[in-house]
Short mmCIF file of C-alpha atoms in Angstrom, two decimals:
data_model
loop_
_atom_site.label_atom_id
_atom_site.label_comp_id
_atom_site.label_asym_id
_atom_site.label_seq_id
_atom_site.Cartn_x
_atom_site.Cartn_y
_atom_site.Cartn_z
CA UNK E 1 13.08 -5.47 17.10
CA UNK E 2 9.83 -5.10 17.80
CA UNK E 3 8.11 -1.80 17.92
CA UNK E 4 4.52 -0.95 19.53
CA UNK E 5 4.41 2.42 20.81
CA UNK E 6 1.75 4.99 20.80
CA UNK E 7 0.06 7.56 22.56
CA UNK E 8 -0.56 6.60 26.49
CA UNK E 9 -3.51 4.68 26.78
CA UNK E 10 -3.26 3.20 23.10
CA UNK E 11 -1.74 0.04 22.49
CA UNK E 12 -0.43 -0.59 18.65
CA UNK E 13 -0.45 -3.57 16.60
CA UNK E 14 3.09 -4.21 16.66
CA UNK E 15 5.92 -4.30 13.66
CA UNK E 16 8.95 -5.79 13.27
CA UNK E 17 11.39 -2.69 12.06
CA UNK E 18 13.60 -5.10 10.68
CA UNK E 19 11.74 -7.82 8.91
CA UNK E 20 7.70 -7.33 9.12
CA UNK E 21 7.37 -9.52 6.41
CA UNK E 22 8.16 -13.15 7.84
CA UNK E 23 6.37 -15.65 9.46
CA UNK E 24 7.47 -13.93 12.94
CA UNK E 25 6.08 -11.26 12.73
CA UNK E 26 3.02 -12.64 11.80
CA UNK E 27 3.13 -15.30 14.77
CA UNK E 28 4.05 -12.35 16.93
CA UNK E 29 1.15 -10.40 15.64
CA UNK E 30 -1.58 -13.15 16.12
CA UNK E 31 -0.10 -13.57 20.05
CA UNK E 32 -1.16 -9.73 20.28
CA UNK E 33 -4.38 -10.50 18.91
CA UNK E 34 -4.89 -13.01 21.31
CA UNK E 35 -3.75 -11.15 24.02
CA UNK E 36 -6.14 -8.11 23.83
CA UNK E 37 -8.96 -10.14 22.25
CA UNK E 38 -9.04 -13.87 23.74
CA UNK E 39 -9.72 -14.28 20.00
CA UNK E 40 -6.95 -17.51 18.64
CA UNK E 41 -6.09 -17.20 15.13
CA UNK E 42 -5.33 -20.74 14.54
CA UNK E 43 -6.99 -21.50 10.79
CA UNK E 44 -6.05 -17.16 9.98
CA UNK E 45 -2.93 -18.19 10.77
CA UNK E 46 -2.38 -21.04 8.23
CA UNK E 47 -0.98 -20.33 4.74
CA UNK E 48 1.21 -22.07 2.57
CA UNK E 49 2.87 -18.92 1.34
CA UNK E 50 6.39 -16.80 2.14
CA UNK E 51 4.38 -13.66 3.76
CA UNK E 52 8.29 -12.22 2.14
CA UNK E 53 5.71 -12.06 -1.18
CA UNK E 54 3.29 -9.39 0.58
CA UNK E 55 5.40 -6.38 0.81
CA UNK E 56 3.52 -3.53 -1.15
CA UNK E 57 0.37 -5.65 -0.71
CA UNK E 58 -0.71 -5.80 3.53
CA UNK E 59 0.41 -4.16 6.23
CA UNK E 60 0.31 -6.01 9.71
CA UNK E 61 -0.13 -9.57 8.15
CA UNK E 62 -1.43 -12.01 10.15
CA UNK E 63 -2.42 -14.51 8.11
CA UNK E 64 -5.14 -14.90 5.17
CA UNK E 65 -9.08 -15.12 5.13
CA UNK E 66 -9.95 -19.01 3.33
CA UNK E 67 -12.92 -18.19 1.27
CA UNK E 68 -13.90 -21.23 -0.77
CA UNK E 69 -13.00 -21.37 -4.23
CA UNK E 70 -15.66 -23.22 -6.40
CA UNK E 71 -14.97 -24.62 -10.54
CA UNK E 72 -17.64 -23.64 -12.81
CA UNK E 73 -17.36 -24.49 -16.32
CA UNK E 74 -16.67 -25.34 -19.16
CA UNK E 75 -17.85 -21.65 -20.19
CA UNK E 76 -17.54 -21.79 -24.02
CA UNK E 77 -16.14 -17.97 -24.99
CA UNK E 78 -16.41 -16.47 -28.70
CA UNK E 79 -14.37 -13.76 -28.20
CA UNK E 80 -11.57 -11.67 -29.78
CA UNK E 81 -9.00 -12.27 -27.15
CA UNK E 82 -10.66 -15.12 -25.34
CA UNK E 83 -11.34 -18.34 -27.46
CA UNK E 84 -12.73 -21.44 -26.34
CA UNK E 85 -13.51 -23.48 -22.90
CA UNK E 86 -12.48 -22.04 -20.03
CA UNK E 87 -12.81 -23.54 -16.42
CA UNK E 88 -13.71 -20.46 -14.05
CA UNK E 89 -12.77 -20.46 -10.73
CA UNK E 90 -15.36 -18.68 -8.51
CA UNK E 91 -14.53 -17.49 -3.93
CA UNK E 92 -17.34 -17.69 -2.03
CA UNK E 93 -19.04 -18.56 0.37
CA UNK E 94 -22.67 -18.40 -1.04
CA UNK E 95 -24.37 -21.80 -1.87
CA UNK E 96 -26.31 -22.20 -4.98
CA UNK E 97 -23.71 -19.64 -6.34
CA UNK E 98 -21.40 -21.73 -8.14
CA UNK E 99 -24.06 -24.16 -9.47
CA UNK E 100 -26.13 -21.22 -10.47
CA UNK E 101 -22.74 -19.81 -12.87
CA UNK E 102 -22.27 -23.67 -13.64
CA UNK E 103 -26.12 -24.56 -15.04
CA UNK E 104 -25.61 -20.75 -17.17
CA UNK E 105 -22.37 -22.04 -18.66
CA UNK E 106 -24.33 -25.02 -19.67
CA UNK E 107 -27.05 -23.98 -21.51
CA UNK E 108 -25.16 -21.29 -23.64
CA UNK E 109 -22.26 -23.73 -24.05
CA UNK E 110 -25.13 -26.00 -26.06
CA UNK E 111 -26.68 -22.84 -27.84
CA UNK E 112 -22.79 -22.25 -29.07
CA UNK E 113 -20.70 -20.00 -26.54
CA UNK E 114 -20.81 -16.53 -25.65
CA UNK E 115 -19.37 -13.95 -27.93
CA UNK E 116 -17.55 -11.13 -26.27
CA UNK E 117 -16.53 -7.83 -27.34
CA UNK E 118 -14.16 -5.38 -25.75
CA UNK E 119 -15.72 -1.64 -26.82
CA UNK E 120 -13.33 0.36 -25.11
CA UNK E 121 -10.40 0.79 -22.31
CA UNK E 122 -10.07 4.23 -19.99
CA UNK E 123 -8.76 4.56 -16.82
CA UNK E 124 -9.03 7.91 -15.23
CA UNK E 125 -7.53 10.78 -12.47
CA UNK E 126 -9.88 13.45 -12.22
CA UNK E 127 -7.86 17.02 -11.17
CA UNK E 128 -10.16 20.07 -10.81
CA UNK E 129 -8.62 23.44 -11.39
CA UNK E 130 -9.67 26.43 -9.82
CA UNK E 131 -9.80 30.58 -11.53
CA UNK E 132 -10.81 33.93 -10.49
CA UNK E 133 -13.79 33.62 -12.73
CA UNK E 134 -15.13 31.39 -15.06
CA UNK E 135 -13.41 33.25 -17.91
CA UNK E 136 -10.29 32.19 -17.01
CA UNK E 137 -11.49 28.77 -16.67
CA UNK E 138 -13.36 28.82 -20.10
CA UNK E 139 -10.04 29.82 -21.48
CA UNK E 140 -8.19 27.26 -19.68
CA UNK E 141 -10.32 24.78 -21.66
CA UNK E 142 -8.88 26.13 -24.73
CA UNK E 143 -5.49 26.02 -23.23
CA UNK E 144 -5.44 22.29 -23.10
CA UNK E 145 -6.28 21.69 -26.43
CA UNK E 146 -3.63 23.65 -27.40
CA UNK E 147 -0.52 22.15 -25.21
CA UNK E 148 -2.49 18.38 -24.63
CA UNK E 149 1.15 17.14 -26.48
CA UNK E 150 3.33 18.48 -24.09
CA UNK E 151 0.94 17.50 -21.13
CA UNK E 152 0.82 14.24 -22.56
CA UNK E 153 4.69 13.86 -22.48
CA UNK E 154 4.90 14.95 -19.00
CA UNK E 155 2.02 12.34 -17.74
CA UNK E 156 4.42 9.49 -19.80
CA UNK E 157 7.27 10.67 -18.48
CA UNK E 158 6.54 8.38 -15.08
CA UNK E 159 4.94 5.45 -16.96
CA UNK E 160 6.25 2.75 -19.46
CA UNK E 161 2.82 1.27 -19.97
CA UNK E 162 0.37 4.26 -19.46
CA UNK E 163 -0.95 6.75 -22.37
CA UNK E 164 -3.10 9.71 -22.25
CA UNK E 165 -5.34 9.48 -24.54
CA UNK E 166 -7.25 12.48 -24.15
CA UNK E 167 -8.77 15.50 -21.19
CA UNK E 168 -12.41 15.41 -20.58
CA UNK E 169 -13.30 18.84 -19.16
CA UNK E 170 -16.47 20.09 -17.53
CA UNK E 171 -17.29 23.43 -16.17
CA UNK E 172 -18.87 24.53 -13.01
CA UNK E 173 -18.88 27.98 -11.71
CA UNK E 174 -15.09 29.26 -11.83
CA UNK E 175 -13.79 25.48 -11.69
CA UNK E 176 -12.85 23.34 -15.09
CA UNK E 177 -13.17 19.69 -13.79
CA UNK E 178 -11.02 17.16 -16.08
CA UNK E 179 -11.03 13.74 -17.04
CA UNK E 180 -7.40 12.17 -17.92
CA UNK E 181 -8.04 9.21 -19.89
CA UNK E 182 -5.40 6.63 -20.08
CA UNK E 183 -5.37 3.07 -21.30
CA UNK E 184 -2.87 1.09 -18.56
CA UNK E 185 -1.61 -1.77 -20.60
CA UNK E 186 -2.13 -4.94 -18.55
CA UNK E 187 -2.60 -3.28 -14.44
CA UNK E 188 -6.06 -1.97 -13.83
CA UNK E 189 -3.78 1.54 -13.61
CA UNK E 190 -5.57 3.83 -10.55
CA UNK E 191 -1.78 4.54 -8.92
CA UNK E 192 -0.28 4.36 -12.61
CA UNK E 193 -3.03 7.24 -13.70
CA UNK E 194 -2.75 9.24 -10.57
CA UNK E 195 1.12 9.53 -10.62
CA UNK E 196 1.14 10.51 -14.11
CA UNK E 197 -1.72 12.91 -13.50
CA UNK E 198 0.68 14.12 -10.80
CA UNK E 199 3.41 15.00 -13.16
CA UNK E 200 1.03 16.39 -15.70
CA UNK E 201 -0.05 18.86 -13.44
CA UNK E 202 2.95 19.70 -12.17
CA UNK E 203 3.80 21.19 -15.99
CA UNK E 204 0.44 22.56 -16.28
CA UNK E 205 0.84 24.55 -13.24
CA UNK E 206 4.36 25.69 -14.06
CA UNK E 207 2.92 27.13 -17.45
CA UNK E 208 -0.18 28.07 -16.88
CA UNK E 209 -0.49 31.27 -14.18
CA UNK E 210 -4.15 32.13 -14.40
CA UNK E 211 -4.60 28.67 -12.13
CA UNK E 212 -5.74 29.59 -8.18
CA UNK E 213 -5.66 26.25 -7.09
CA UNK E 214 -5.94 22.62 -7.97
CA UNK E 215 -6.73 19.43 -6.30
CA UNK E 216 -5.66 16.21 -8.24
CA UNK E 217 -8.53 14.39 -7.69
CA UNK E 218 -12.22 16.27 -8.16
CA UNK E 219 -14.11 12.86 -7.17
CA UNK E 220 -15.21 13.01 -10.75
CA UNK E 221 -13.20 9.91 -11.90
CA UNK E 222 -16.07 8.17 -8.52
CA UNK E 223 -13.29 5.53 -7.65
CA UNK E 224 -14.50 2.86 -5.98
CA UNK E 225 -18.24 4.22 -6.93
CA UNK E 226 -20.67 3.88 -9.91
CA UNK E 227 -21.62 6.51 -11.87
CA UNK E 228 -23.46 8.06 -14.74
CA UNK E 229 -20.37 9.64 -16.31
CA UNK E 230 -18.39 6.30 -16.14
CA UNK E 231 -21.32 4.39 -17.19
CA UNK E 232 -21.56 6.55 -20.80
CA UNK E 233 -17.95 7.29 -21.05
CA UNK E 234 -16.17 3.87 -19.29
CA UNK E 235 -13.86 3.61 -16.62
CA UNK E 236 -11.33 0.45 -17.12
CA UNK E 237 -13.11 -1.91 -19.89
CA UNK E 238 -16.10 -1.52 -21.63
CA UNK E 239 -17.40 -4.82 -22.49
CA UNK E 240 -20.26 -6.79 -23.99
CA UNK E 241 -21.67 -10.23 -24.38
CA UNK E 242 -24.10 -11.55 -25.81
CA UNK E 243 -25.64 -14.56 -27.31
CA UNK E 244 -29.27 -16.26 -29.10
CA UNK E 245 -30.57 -19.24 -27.17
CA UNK E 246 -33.13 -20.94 -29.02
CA UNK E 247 -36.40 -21.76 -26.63
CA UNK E 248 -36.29 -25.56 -27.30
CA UNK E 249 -32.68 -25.06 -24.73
CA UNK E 250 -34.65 -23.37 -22.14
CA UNK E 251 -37.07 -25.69 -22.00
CA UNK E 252 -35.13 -28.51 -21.92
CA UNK E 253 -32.15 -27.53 -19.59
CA UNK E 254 -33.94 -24.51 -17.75
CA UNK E 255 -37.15 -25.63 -17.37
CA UNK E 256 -38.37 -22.03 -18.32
CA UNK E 257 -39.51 -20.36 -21.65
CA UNK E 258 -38.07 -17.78 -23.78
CA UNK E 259 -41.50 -15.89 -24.22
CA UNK E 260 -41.76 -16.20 -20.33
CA UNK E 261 -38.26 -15.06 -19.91
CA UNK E 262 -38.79 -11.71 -21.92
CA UNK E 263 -41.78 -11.35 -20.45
CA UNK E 264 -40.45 -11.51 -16.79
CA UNK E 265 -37.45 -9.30 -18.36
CA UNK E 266 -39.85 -6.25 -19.27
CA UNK E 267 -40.76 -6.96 -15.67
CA UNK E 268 -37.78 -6.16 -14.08
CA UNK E 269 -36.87 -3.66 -16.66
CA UNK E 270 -39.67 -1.49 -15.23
CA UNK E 271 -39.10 -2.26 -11.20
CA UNK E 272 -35.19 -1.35 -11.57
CA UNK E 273 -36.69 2.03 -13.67
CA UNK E 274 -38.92 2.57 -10.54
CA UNK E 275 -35.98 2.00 -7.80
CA UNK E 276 -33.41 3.81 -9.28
CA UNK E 277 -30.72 1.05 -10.02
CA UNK E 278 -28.22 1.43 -12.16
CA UNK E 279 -28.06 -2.01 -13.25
CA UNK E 280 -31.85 -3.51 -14.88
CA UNK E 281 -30.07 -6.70 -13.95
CA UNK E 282 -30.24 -9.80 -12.11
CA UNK E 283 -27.07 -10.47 -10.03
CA UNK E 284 -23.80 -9.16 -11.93
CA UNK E 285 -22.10 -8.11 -8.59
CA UNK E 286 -21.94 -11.99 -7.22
CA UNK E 287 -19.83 -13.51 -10.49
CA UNK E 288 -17.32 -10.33 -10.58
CA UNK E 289 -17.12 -10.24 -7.11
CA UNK E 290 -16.51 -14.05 -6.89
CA UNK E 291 -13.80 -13.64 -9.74
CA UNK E 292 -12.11 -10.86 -8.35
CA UNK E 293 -11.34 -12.57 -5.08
CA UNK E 294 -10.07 -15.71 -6.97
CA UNK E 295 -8.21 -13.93 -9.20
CA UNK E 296 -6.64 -11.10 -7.02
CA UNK E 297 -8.60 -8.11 -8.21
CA UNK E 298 -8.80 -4.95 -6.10
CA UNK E 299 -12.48 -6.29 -4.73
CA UNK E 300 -13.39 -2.53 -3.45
CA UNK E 301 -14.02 -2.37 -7.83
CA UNK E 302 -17.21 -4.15 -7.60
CA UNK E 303 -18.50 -1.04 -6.69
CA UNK E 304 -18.02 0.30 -10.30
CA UNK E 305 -17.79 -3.31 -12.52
CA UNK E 306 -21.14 -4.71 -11.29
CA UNK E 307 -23.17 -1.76 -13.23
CA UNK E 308 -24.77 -3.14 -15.89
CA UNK E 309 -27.07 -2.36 -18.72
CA UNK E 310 -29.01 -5.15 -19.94
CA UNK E 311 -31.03 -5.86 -23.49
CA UNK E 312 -32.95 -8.81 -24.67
CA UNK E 313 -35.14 -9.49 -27.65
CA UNK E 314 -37.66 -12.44 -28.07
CA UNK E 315 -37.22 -13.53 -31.69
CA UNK E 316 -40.21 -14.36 -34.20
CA UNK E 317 -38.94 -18.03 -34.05
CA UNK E 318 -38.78 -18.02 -30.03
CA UNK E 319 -35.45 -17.23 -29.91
CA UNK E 320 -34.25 -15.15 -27.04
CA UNK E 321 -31.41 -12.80 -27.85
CA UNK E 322 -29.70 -11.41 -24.39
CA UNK E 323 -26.87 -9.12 -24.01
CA UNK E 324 -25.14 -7.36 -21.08
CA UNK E 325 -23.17 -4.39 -21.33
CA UNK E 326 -20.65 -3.69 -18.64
CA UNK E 327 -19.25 -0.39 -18.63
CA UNK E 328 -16.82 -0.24 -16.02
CA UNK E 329 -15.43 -3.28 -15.29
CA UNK E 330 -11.47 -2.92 -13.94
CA UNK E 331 -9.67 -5.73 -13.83
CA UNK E 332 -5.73 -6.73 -14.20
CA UNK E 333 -3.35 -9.52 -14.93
CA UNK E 334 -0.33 -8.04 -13.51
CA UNK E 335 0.15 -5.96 -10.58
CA UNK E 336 -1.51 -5.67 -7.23
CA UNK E 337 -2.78 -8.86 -5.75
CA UNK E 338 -2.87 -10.51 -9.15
CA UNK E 339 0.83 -11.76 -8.10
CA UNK E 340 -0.16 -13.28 -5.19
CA UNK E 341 0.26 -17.10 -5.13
CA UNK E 342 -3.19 -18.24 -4.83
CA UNK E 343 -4.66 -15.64 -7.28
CA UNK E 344 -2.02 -16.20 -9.65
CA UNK E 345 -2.74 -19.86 -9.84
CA UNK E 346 -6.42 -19.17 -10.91
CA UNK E 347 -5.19 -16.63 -13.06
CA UNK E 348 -2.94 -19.36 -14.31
CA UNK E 349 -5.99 -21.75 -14.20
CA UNK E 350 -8.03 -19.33 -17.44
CA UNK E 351 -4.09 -19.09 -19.05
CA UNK E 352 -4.53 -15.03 -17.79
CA UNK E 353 -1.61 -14.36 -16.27
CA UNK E 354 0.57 -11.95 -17.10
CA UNK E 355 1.28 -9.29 -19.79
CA UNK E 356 -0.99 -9.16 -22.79
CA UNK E 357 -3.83 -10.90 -21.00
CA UNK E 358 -6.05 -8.39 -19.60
CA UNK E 359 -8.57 -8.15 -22.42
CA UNK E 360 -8.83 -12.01 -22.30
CA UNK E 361 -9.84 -12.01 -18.65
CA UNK E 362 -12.20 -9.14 -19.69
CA UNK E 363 -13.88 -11.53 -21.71
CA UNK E 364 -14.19 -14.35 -19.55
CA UNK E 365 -15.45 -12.44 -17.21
CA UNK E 366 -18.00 -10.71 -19.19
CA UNK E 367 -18.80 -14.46 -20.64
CA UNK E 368 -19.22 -15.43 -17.21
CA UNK E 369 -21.40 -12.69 -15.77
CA UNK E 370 -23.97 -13.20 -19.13
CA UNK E 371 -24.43 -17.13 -17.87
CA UNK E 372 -25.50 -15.66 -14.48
CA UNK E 373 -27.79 -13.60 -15.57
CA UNK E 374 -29.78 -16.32 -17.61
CA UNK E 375 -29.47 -18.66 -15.10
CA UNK E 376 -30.51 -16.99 -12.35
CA UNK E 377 -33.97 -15.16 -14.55
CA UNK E 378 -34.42 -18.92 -15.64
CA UNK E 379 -34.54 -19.97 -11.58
CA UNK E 380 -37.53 -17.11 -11.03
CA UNK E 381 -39.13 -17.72 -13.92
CA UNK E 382 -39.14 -21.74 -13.32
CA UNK E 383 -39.89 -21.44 -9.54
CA UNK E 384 -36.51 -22.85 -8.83
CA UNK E 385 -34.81 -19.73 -6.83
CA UNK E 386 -35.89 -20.79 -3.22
CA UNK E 387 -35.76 -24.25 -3.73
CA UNK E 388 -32.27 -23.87 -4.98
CA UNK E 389 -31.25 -21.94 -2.35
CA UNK E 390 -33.06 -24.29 0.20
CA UNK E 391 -30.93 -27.47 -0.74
CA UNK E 392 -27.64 -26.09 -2.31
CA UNK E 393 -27.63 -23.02 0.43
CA UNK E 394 -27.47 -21.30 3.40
CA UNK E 395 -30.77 -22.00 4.93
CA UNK E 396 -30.05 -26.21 5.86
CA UNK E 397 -31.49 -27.05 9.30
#
């Protein structure tokens, strides 16, 4: 039965009470579109999939958004959890972008991979807690330390894959702000972290009375937002990669120089100092972002996993060493929209599907951003970047 009431004078997108989840209700969703729009779904409204799949990921489906998926690779990984070529499957709908990731693969693939390390794994819920004074919430501090075992049981208690690893706290007036760290096994672990955070305060509160107040989330874990604290102290995986190209390779396949290169790096270095970025950078955001959408990543965590910091050295011999260090990137393998037919199969595509594959992805990821960032600093330094973008683009007549 279909339901569509509201207040008078608003009409709402209607539901099916009995079955929202079926092709239906989706038909009978698009009509309604169509009705109040003059708008016809017809290519939203093909799929191949059982919309059955979707519960706990869409509400109203009406069909899907077709961004093209694009194969860049191989990408040659030297990492601890990712070994070998991988084939990396890239949505978008950005020309050059593909070939850009493609050409990067290239030239470290012939200088002998990227090698990848995973530094460190957090995910965080943020509660504040509020005191008569400050004294009460300096001695709070000491209070966690103190009974962190039996908060720690009572955050596991609704988990079978999260641990709390430890409480960041930071004072403010007569409020002790808090960082629960967890590592989340293979999900990326923000509803995982903020239901155990849930229960943890819960005990805290029922054995602590000096406590006002307390919200559960402070804004200090900056979901969905970069930041300074989660850029020194990680939010999902910290990750690096890195790798030597000898000059001779970017002359040959880049057309560019090393010594031009680091040059053109200092550069940039300087102008991302003077704007205020926090990435020094090229283009992280468009390889993540393209990866996440393939792959079924909440996308919403480019916001945090496209900060960057970024090192280079130009060797005695002309080598050019060049590293990026990602601090935040959140990603998953299981869970959310990893499931999902589509971005399972390019999970399934990179063999990281599934449980115990998270830190590969990380690396392949990481791997993937790094031939990016060459490519596209070999492209300005060569000349290349509009011409590219002229033929392979968006501007065609």
């Amino acid at each position: 039965m279909a339901e569509g009431l509201g207040r008078p004078g608003r009409v709402a997108v209607p539901r099916d009470r009995e079955n929202d989840y079926s092709r239906e209700a989706a038909a009978m969703r698009r009509e309604f579109a169509q009705e109040h729009t003059g708008a016809a779904l017809e290519h939203v409204g093909s799929y191949s999939f059982d919309p059955a799949v979707l519960a706990g990921n869409i509400e109203h489906f009406v069909g899907v958004a077709q961004v093209p998926i694009g194969l860049a690779g191989p990408l040659l990984v030297n990492g601890e959890h990712a070994q070998g070529e991988f084939y990396v499957p890239l949505a978008t709908a950005e020309g050059t972008l593909v070939a850009s990731y493609n050409r990067g693969m290239r030239l470290l693939h012939e200088a002998g991979g990227v090698t990848v390390t995973v530094m460190d794994d957090h995910m965080q819920r943020a509660p504040s807690f509020i005191f008569p004074s400050a004294r009460e919430a300096r001695d709070f501090d000491g209070w966690l330390d103190e009974h962190f075992d039996e908060i720690k049981a009572a955050a596991e208690t609704t988990t079978s894959t999260g641990r709390l690893q430890e409480i960041e706290r930071y004072s403010a007036g007569r409020m002790l702000y808090t960082r629960f760290n967890y590592t989340t096994g293979d999900a990326a672990g923000q509803n995982l972290t903020g239901k155990a955070t849930q229960e943890a305060c819960r005990w805290i509160r029922a054995n602590n009375d000096t406590i006002e107040h307390h919200f559960l989330e402070s804004n200090f874990a900056t979901d969905k937002k970069s930041s300074t604290v989660n850029m020194l102290h990680t939010r999902g995986k910290r990750v690096i990669a890195e790798a030597t190209v000898p000059n001779e390779l970017f002359q040959r396949v880049m057309r560019s120089d090393s010594r031009l290169m680091y040059r053109a790096r200092q550069i940039s270095n300087l102008g991302g100092f003077m704007a205020g970025v926090n990435n020094n950078g090229a283009h992280s955001a468009n390889g993540i972002t393209a990866m996440f959408i393939a792959t079924g990543q909440d996308a919403a965590n480019v916001a945090e996993s496209s900060a960057a910091y970024v090192y280079a050295e130009l060797r005695d011999n002309g080598d050019y060493y060049f590293s990026i260090t990602i601090p935040s990137l959140i990603v998953a393998t299981y869970g959310g929209g990893t499931g999902l037919p589509t971005q399972r199969e390019c999970l399934e595509l990179m063999d990281c599907y599934g449980a115990g594959k998270v830190r590969k992805l990380t690396e392949i990821v990481a791997a993937t951003v790094l031939c990016g960032e060459l490519s596209l600093g070999s492209a300005i330094v060569a000349e290349e970047w509009v011409d590219a973008h002229d033929a392979y683009g968006r501007n065609r007549p």
